[in-house]
Amino acid sequence: MLLELSEEHKEHLAFLPQVDSAVVAEFGRIAVEFLRRGANPKIYEGAARKLNVSSDTVQHGVEGLTYLLTESSKLMLYLDNRKEIRTILSELAPSLPSYHNLEWRLDVQLASRSLRQQIKPAVTIKLHLNQNGDHNTKVLQTDPATLLHLVQQLEQALEEMKTNHCRRVVRNIK
Amino acid sequence: MELSESVQKGFQMLADPRSFDSNAFTLLLRAAFQSLLDAQADEAVLDHPDLKHIDPVVLKHCHAAAATYILEAGKHRADKSTLSTYLEDCKFDRERIELFCTEYQNNKNSLEILLGSIGRSLPHITDVSWRLEYQIKNTDSPSYPEISFSCSMEQLQDLVGKLKDASKSLERATQL
């Protein structure tokens, strides 16, 4: 990741390479003072006279340098903490829980308070899911006809993965 | 089957041709089944011109008695002989017993479905939808309905395998 400066910004800093290092050092000092206590027009005027440039040039130079300093320190902060920042960001983005396991059980309801002598088959399912390291389970039920329908639908999904179209995509996009 | 005195009294009135002529009897019986089985039914079910001459208190009492009895009979899966015995005890004549049993037989299935659907159960899966996604990068996910989860191809094979085991087990159980 590089620092990007605007054209205007680059212009403001353009004159710095043309002066000697002592001057640049002085500018650096003024820039830090600027950060600490804000602008001081008297100092700009003084510097402008000494360098034989306009005070606008000096002001732009100081501001440009200040901006460069703050952007650099932001980048330094990011680089130092990159791993942690990326982890936090990935946790903030909503993610789907993922499949872990499925347990099932066959049940037959023989009677209820409202109706005696029944034969009502049901399939009870415990779905184990993982999300962000958390394990949670959902207990669900379905009837035999829907179970067959579920198997049929999901087998279609598996079949779809074997088609040329899907194979081509998986092969060519890495 | 436990039935209260109120139900018995209601049926005794229904048995009496002086309170309910043949036509009124049939209408009230149909109204009782309708109240129980028709989701849209309301009080208007008793608003028939041929029932207007009957005292509304009596009408309501008999309607409630019939409905109560029908539910009890349905709950216990009463057969024709059980019904006949009770109705005879309430002084129903042969014709009315036949009418009642026929009407009951016609509505038996719907009644059992209604009674069987009452009760608590786990969340019931009704359908599944799937989507194949080759994830290149993360984008904002849209909101998903109900339970959604992602799985890899191996995980999907595992899931389908287990559901197939369940359905095979179900098949074997039905052949026992």
GROMACS .gro file of C-alpha atoms in nm:
model
  350
    1MET     CA    1   0.000   0.000   0.000
    2LEU     CA    2   0.151   0.331  -0.111
    3LEU     CA    3   0.081   0.681  -0.003
    4GLU     CA    4  -0.102   0.869  -0.272
    5LEU     CA    5  -0.067   1.244  -0.298
    6SER     CA    6  -0.279   1.475  -0.510
    7GLU     CA    7  -0.125   1.691  -0.784
    8GLU     CA    8  -0.182   2.001  -0.577
    9HIS     CA    9  -0.013   1.842  -0.282
   10LYS     CA   10   0.286   1.744  -0.491
   11GLU     CA   11   0.311   2.103  -0.617
   12HIS     CA   12   0.317   2.235  -0.264
   13LEU     CA   13   0.603   2.006  -0.175
   14ALA     CA   14   0.785   2.062  -0.504
   15PHE     CA   15   1.020   2.330  -0.382
   16LEU     CA   16   1.156   2.127  -0.090
   17PRO     CA   17   1.406   1.919  -0.295
   18GLN     CA   18   1.542   2.246  -0.435
   19VAL     CA   19   1.657   2.385  -0.102
   20ASP     CA   20   1.933   2.253   0.123
   21SER     CA   21   1.875   2.003   0.403
   22ALA     CA   22   1.895   2.260   0.681
   23VAL     CA   23   1.597   2.438   0.532
   24VAL     CA   24   1.404   2.113   0.500
   25ALA     CA   25   1.484   2.038   0.864
   26GLU     CA   26   1.354   2.381   0.963
   27PHE     CA   27   1.035   2.317   0.768
   28GLY     CA   28   0.998   1.987   0.942
   29ARG     CA   29   1.023   2.161   1.277
   30ILE     CA   30   0.765   2.422   1.177
   31ALA     CA   31   0.534   2.145   1.054
   32VAL     CA   32   0.550   1.968   1.390
   33GLU     CA   33   0.485   2.300   1.567
   34PHE     CA   34   0.189   2.343   1.334
   35LEU     CA   35   0.053   2.009   1.446
   36ARG     CA   36   0.102   2.102   1.808
   37ARG     CA   37  -0.016   2.460   1.811
   38GLY     CA   38  -0.166   2.545   1.473
   39ALA     CA   39  -0.054   2.803   1.215
   40ASN     CA   40   0.178   3.088   1.302
   41PRO     CA   41   0.178   3.350   1.023
   42LYS     CA   42   0.477   3.539   1.170
   43ILE     CA   43   0.702   3.238   1.133
   44TYR     CA   44   0.587   3.192   0.771
   45GLU     CA   45   0.672   3.555   0.694
   46GLY     CA   46   1.014   3.523   0.853
   47ALA     CA   47   1.091   3.206   0.658
   48ALA     CA   48   0.958   3.357   0.334
   49ARG     CA   49   1.198   3.656   0.365
   50LYS     CA   50   1.495   3.433   0.442
   51LEU     CA   51   1.430   3.201   0.146
   52ASN     CA   52   1.322   3.474  -0.089
   53VAL     CA   53   0.988   3.312  -0.171
   54SER     CA   54   0.630   3.416  -0.108
   55SER     CA   55   0.473   3.339   0.230
   56ASP     CA   56   0.206   3.138   0.045
   57THR     CA   57   0.477   2.905  -0.077
   58VAL     CA   58   0.602   2.863   0.278
   59GLN     CA   59   0.251   2.804   0.408
   60HIS     CA   60   0.177   2.544   0.142
   61GLY     CA   61   0.508   2.379   0.209
   62VAL     CA   62   0.435   2.351   0.580
   63GLU     CA   63   0.084   2.227   0.526
   64GLY     CA   64   0.199   1.979   0.265
   65LEU     CA   65   0.465   1.845   0.498
   66THR     CA   66   0.218   1.819   0.783
   67TYR     CA   67  -0.026   1.622   0.571
   68LEU     CA   68   0.258   1.393   0.460
   69LEU     CA   69   0.354   1.334   0.821
   70THR     CA   70   0.001   1.246   0.932
   71GLU     CA   71  -0.064   1.016   0.634
   72SER     CA   72   0.264   0.837   0.696
   73SER     CA   73   0.186   0.782   1.059
   74LYS     CA   74  -0.157   0.643   0.966
   75LEU     CA   75   0.010   0.401   0.728
   76MET     CA   76   0.266   0.305   0.995
   77LEU     CA   77  -0.019   0.236   1.238
   78TYR     CA   78  -0.199   0.024   0.984
   79LEU     CA   79   0.113  -0.171   0.890
   80ASP     CA   80   0.196  -0.242   1.252
   81ASN     CA   81  -0.153  -0.366   1.328
   82ARG     CA   82  -0.246  -0.510   0.993
   83LYS     CA   83  -0.316  -0.863   1.110
   84GLU     CA   84  -0.541  -0.756   1.394
   85ILE     CA   85  -0.727  -0.498   1.184
   86ARG     CA   86  -0.803  -0.752   0.912
   87THR     CA   87  -0.929  -1.006   1.170
   88ILE     CA   88  -1.165  -0.751   1.324
   89LEU     CA   89  -1.294  -0.643   0.984
   90SER     CA   90  -1.365  -0.998   0.878
   91GLU     CA   91  -1.565  -1.053   1.196
   92LEU     CA   92  -1.773  -0.743   1.131
   93ALA     CA   93  -1.876  -0.855   0.783
   94PRO     CA   94  -2.188  -1.074   0.815
   95SER     CA   95  -2.115  -1.433   0.730
   96LEU     CA   96  -2.332  -1.737   0.686
   97PRO     CA   97  -2.307  -2.016   0.938
   98SER     CA   98  -2.154  -2.325   0.785
   99TYR     CA   99  -2.258  -2.688   0.799
  100HIS     CA  100  -2.086  -2.908   1.054
  101ASN     CA  101  -2.301  -3.220   1.104
  102LEU     CA  102  -2.651  -3.363   1.089
  103GLU     CA  103  -2.814  -3.609   1.328
  104TRP     CA  104  -3.153  -3.763   1.258
  105ARG     CA  105  -3.418  -3.969   1.431
  106LEU     CA  106  -3.738  -4.137   1.316
  107ASP     CA  107  -4.046  -4.073   1.529
  108VAL     CA  108  -4.403  -4.191   1.505
  109GLN     CA  109  -4.676  -4.005   1.687
  110LEU     CA  110  -4.926  -4.257   1.819
  111ALA     CA  111  -5.172  -4.029   1.994
  112SER     CA  112  -5.225  -3.676   2.114
  113ARG     CA  113  -5.462  -3.506   2.350
  114SER     CA  114  -5.681  -3.407   2.055
  115LEU     CA  115  -5.669  -3.734   1.861
  116ARG     CA  116  -5.624  -4.093   1.978
  117GLN     CA  117  -5.493  -4.384   1.774
  118GLN     CA  118  -5.273  -4.205   1.521
  119ILE     CA  119  -4.983  -4.315   1.304
  120LYS     CA  120  -4.798  -3.996   1.219
  121PRO     CA  121  -4.436  -4.048   1.110
  122ALA     CA  122  -4.186  -3.767   1.145
  123VAL     CA  123  -3.814  -3.724   1.098
  124THR     CA  124  -3.645  -3.519   1.368
  125ILE     CA  125  -3.321  -3.351   1.262
  126LYS     CA  126  -3.047  -3.189   1.467
  127LEU     CA  127  -2.847  -2.959   1.244
  128HIS     CA  128  -2.500  -2.862   1.373
  129LEU     CA  129  -2.368  -2.532   1.241
  130ASN     CA  130  -2.051  -2.328   1.297
  131GLN     CA  131  -2.037  -1.950   1.285
  132ASN     CA  132  -1.729  -1.746   1.368
  133GLY     CA  133  -1.599  -2.025   1.585
  134ASP     CA  134  -1.931  -2.068   1.767
  135HIS     CA  135  -2.103  -2.401   1.747
  136ASN     CA  136  -2.482  -2.396   1.749
  137THR     CA  137  -2.750  -2.652   1.680
  138LYS     CA  138  -3.103  -2.632   1.544
  139VAL     CA  139  -3.363  -2.901   1.606
  140LEU     CA  140  -3.613  -2.938   1.324
  141GLN     CA  141  -3.873  -3.181   1.206
  142THR     CA  142  -4.015  -3.288   0.876
  143ASP     CA  143  -4.251  -3.546   0.727
  144PRO     CA  144  -4.147  -3.837   0.502
  145ALA     CA  145  -4.269  -3.676   0.178
  146THR     CA  146  -4.076  -3.355   0.245
  147LEU     CA  147  -3.765  -3.558   0.338
  148LEU     CA  148  -3.769  -3.728  -0.002
  149HIS     CA  149  -3.820  -3.389  -0.164
  150LEU     CA  150  -3.522  -3.244   0.030
  151VAL     CA  151  -3.295  -3.531  -0.079
  152GLN     CA  152  -3.404  -3.491  -0.440
  153GLN     CA  153  -3.346  -3.114  -0.438
  154LEU     CA  154  -3.003  -3.135  -0.275
  155GLU     CA  155  -2.896  -3.416  -0.508
  156GLN     CA  156  -2.973  -3.176  -0.792
  157ALA     CA  157  -2.730  -2.931  -0.634
  158LEU     CA  158  -2.460  -3.201  -0.630
  159GLU     CA  159  -2.537  -3.292  -0.992
  160GLU     CA  160  -2.511  -2.926  -1.092
  161MET     CA  161  -2.155  -2.912  -0.955
  162LYS     CA  162  -2.057  -3.190  -1.194
  163THR     CA  163  -2.177  -3.007  -1.507
  164ASN     CA  164  -1.930  -2.873  -1.764
  165HIS     CA  165  -2.032  -2.517  -1.681
  166CYS     CA  166  -1.939  -2.544  -1.313
  167ARG     CA  167  -1.626  -2.743  -1.386
  168ARG     CA  168  -1.509  -2.477  -1.633
  169VAL     CA  169  -1.563  -2.195  -1.383
  170VAL     CA  170  -1.382  -2.375  -1.102
  171ARG     CA  171  -1.093  -2.465  -1.335
  172ASN     CA  172  -1.045  -2.119  -1.479
  173ILE     CA  173  -1.097  -1.886  -1.188
  174LYS     CA  174  -0.834  -1.929  -0.918
  175MET     CA  175  -6.604  -4.069   2.601
  176GLU     CA  176  -6.712  -3.826   2.868
  177LEU     CA  177  -7.015  -3.619   2.793
  178SER     CA  178  -7.187  -3.372   3.019
  179GLU     CA  179  -7.552  -3.346   3.111
  180SER     CA  180  -7.576  -3.034   2.902
  181VAL     CA  181  -7.481  -3.231   2.592
  182GLN     CA  182  -7.730  -3.500   2.675
  183LYS     CA  183  -8.011  -3.249   2.728
  184GLY     CA  184  -7.927  -3.080   2.399
  185PHE     CA  185  -7.948  -3.414   2.217
  186GLN     CA  186  -8.276  -3.499   2.388
  187MET     CA  187  -8.420  -3.177   2.247
  188LEU     CA  188  -8.278  -3.260   1.906
  189ALA     CA  189  -8.450  -3.599   1.924
  190ASP     CA  190  -8.791  -3.436   1.975
  191PRO     CA  191  -8.982  -3.382   1.648
  192ARG     CA  192  -9.189  -3.118   1.823
  193SER     CA  193  -8.882  -2.900   1.881
  194PHE     CA  194  -8.698  -2.995   1.559
  195ASP     CA  195  -8.879  -3.122   1.251
  196SER     CA  196  -8.682  -3.334   1.002
  197ASN     CA  197  -8.565  -3.035   0.804
  198ALA     CA  198  -8.456  -2.830   1.106
  199PHE     CA  199  -8.275  -3.133   1.246
  200THR     CA  200  -8.072  -3.181   0.927
  201LEU     CA  201  -7.995  -2.811   0.906
  202LEU     CA  202  -7.873  -2.793   1.264
  203LEU     CA  203  -7.659  -3.102   1.222
  204ARG     CA  204  -7.495  -2.962   0.909
  205ALA     CA  205  -7.443  -2.629   1.087
  206ALA     CA  206  -7.258  -2.808   1.368
  207PHE     CA  207  -7.018  -2.979   1.128
  208GLN     CA  208  -6.974  -2.658   0.936
  209SER     CA  209  -6.885  -2.458   1.247
  210LEU     CA  210  -6.611  -2.707   1.328
  211LEU     CA  211  -6.467  -2.772   0.985
  212ASP     CA  212  -6.518  -2.456   0.783
  213ALA     CA  213  -6.257  -2.196   0.870
  214GLN     CA  214  -6.482  -1.913   0.753
  215ALA     CA  215  -6.786  -2.023   0.949
  216ASP     CA  216  -6.932  -1.781   1.204
  217GLU     CA  217  -7.256  -1.726   1.400
  218ALA     CA  218  -7.441  -1.682   1.072
  219VAL     CA  219  -7.427  -2.058   1.032
  220LEU     CA  220  -7.752  -2.076   1.232
  221ASP     CA  221  -7.920  -1.798   1.033
  222HIS     CA  222  -8.139  -2.014   0.817
  223PRO     CA  223  -8.508  -1.923   0.749
  224ASP     CA  224  -8.613  -2.278   0.838
  225LEU     CA  225  -8.456  -2.240   1.185
  226LYS     CA  226  -8.605  -1.900   1.263
  227HIS     CA  227  -8.912  -2.041   1.437
  228ILE     CA  228  -8.700  -2.210   1.703
  229ASP     CA  229  -8.609  -2.035   2.028
  230PRO     CA  230  -8.254  -1.902   1.977
  231VAL     CA  231  -8.147  -2.024   2.324
  232VAL     CA  232  -8.256  -2.375   2.236
  233LEU     CA  233  -8.088  -2.347   1.899
  234LYS     CA  234  -7.756  -2.243   2.053
  235HIS     CA  235  -7.774  -2.512   2.319
  236CYS     CA  236  -7.838  -2.789   2.066
  237HIS     CA  237  -7.576  -2.657   1.826
  238ALA     CA  238  -7.315  -2.655   2.105
  239ALA     CA  239  -7.419  -3.003   2.220
  240ALA     CA  240  -7.388  -3.145   1.870
  241ALA     CA  241  -7.049  -2.979   1.813
  242THR     CA  242  -6.916  -3.104   2.148
  243TYR     CA  243  -7.029  -3.458   2.079
  244ILE     CA  244  -6.882  -3.456   1.729
  245LEU     CA  245  -6.542  -3.349   1.866
  246GLU     CA  246  -6.545  -3.617   2.136
  247ALA     CA  247  -6.643  -3.882   1.885
  248GLY     CA  248  -6.368  -3.768   1.650
  249LYS     CA  249  -6.107  -3.760   1.926
  250HIS     CA  250  -6.183  -4.119   2.027
  251ARG     CA  251  -6.240  -4.243   1.672
  252ALA     CA  252  -6.585  -4.361   1.763
  253ASP     CA  253  -6.740  -4.623   1.534
  254LYS     CA  254  -7.099  -4.642   1.414
  255SER     CA  255  -7.212  -4.869   1.694
  256THR     CA  256  -7.078  -4.632   1.963
  257LEU     CA  257  -7.259  -4.342   1.800
  258SER     CA  258  -7.585  -4.540   1.764
  259THR     CA  259  -7.579  -4.648   2.128
  260TYR     CA  260  -7.541  -4.296   2.258
  261LEU     CA  261  -7.804  -4.151   2.025
  262GLU     CA  262  -8.050  -4.426   2.117
  263ASP     CA  263  -7.998  -4.336   2.483
  264CYS     CA  264  -8.092  -3.980   2.390
  265LYS     CA  265  -8.414  -4.107   2.238
  266PHE     CA  266  -8.322  -4.052   1.872
  267ASP     CA  267  -8.543  -4.240   1.628
  268ARG     CA  268  -8.391  -4.470   1.368
  269GLU     CA  269  -8.411  -4.209   1.093
  270ARG     CA  270  -8.223  -3.945   1.288
  271ILE     CA  271  -7.958  -4.195   1.397
  272GLU     CA  272  -7.898  -4.285   1.031
  273LEU     CA  273  -7.884  -3.920   0.933
  274PHE     CA  274  -7.633  -3.841   1.207
  275CYS     CA  275  -7.408  -4.138   1.121
  276THR     CA  276  -7.411  -4.057   0.749
  277GLU     CA  277  -7.324  -3.696   0.813
  278TYR     CA  278  -7.049  -3.805   1.055
  279GLN     CA  279  -6.906  -4.051   0.803
  280ASN     CA  280  -6.898  -3.783   0.533
  281ASN     CA  281  -6.701  -3.549   0.755
  282LYS     CA  282  -6.483  -3.801   0.941
  283ASN     CA  283  -6.163  -3.743   0.742
  284SER     CA  284  -6.172  -3.367   0.768
  285LEU     CA  285  -6.247  -3.397   1.137
  286GLU     CA  286  -5.949  -3.625   1.199
  287ILE     CA  287  -5.717  -3.401   1.001
  288LEU     CA  288  -5.833  -3.103   1.206
  289LEU     CA  289  -5.788  -3.281   1.538
  290GLY     CA  290  -5.452  -3.429   1.433
  291SER     CA  291  -5.317  -3.086   1.350
  292ILE     CA  292  -5.374  -2.952   1.700
  293GLY     CA  293  -5.071  -2.973   1.924
  294ARG     CA  294  -4.716  -2.846   1.966
  295SER     CA  295  -4.436  -2.958   1.746
  296LEU     CA  296  -4.086  -2.863   1.644
  297PRO     CA  297  -4.031  -2.618   1.358
  298HIS     CA  298  -4.131  -2.814   1.051
  299ILE     CA  299  -3.924  -2.802   0.733
  300THR     CA  300  -4.141  -2.747   0.428
  301ASP     CA  301  -3.890  -2.687   0.152
  302VAL     CA  302  -3.527  -2.619   0.066
  303SER     CA  303  -3.363  -2.388  -0.182
  304TRP     CA  304  -3.000  -2.398  -0.280
  305ARG     CA  305  -2.748  -2.190  -0.460
  306LEU     CA  306  -2.408  -2.282  -0.599
  307GLU     CA  307  -2.152  -2.014  -0.541
  308TYR     CA  308  -1.787  -2.009  -0.631
  309GLN     CA  309  -1.657  -1.758  -0.380
  310ILE     CA  310  -1.393  -1.530  -0.530
  311LYS     CA  311  -1.409  -1.254  -0.275
  312ASN     CA  312  -1.628  -1.141   0.010
  313THR     CA  313  -1.905  -0.896  -0.062
  314ASP     CA  314  -2.190  -0.770   0.154
  315SER     CA  315  -2.432  -1.055   0.200
  316PRO     CA  316  -2.801  -0.981   0.148
  317SER     CA  317  -3.046  -1.086   0.417
  318TYR     CA  318  -3.143  -1.451   0.410
  319PRO     CA  319  -3.477  -1.607   0.502
  320GLU     CA  320  -3.512  -1.850   0.791
  321ILE     CA  321  -3.226  -2.094   0.831
  322SER     CA  322  -2.943  -2.057   0.588
  323PHE     CA  323  -2.601  -2.203   0.596
  324SER     CA  324  -2.317  -2.260   0.358
  325CYS     CA  325  -2.131  -2.580   0.290
  326SER     CA  326  -1.855  -2.711   0.074
  327MET     CA  327  -1.908  -2.994  -0.175
  328GLU     CA  328  -1.781  -3.253   0.074
  329GLN     CA  329  -2.011  -3.116   0.343
  330LEU     CA  330  -2.308  -3.121   0.106
  331GLN     CA  331  -2.233  -3.483   0.019
  332ASP     CA  332  -2.221  -3.561   0.389
  333LEU     CA  333  -2.554  -3.384   0.447
  334VAL     CA  334  -2.726  -3.556   0.154
  335GLY     CA  335  -2.580  -3.893   0.258
  336LYS     CA  336  -2.724  -3.858   0.605
  337LEU     CA  337  -3.067  -3.751   0.477
  338LYS     CA  338  -3.065  -4.051   0.244
  339ASP     CA  339  -2.984  -4.280   0.538
  340ALA     CA  340  -3.284  -4.134   0.716
  341SER     CA  341  -3.515  -4.192   0.421
  342LYS     CA  342  -3.388  -4.551   0.373
  343SER     CA  343  -3.454  -4.616   0.739
  344LEU     CA  344  -3.801  -4.475   0.692
  345GLU     CA  345  -3.863  -4.707   0.398
  346ARG     CA  346  -3.753  -5.011   0.599
  347ALA     CA  347  -3.976  -4.909   0.888
  348THR     CA  348  -4.279  -4.898   0.662
  349GLN     CA  349  -4.209  -5.254   0.547
  350LEU     CA  350  -4.205  -5.400   0.898
   0.00000   0.00000   0.00000
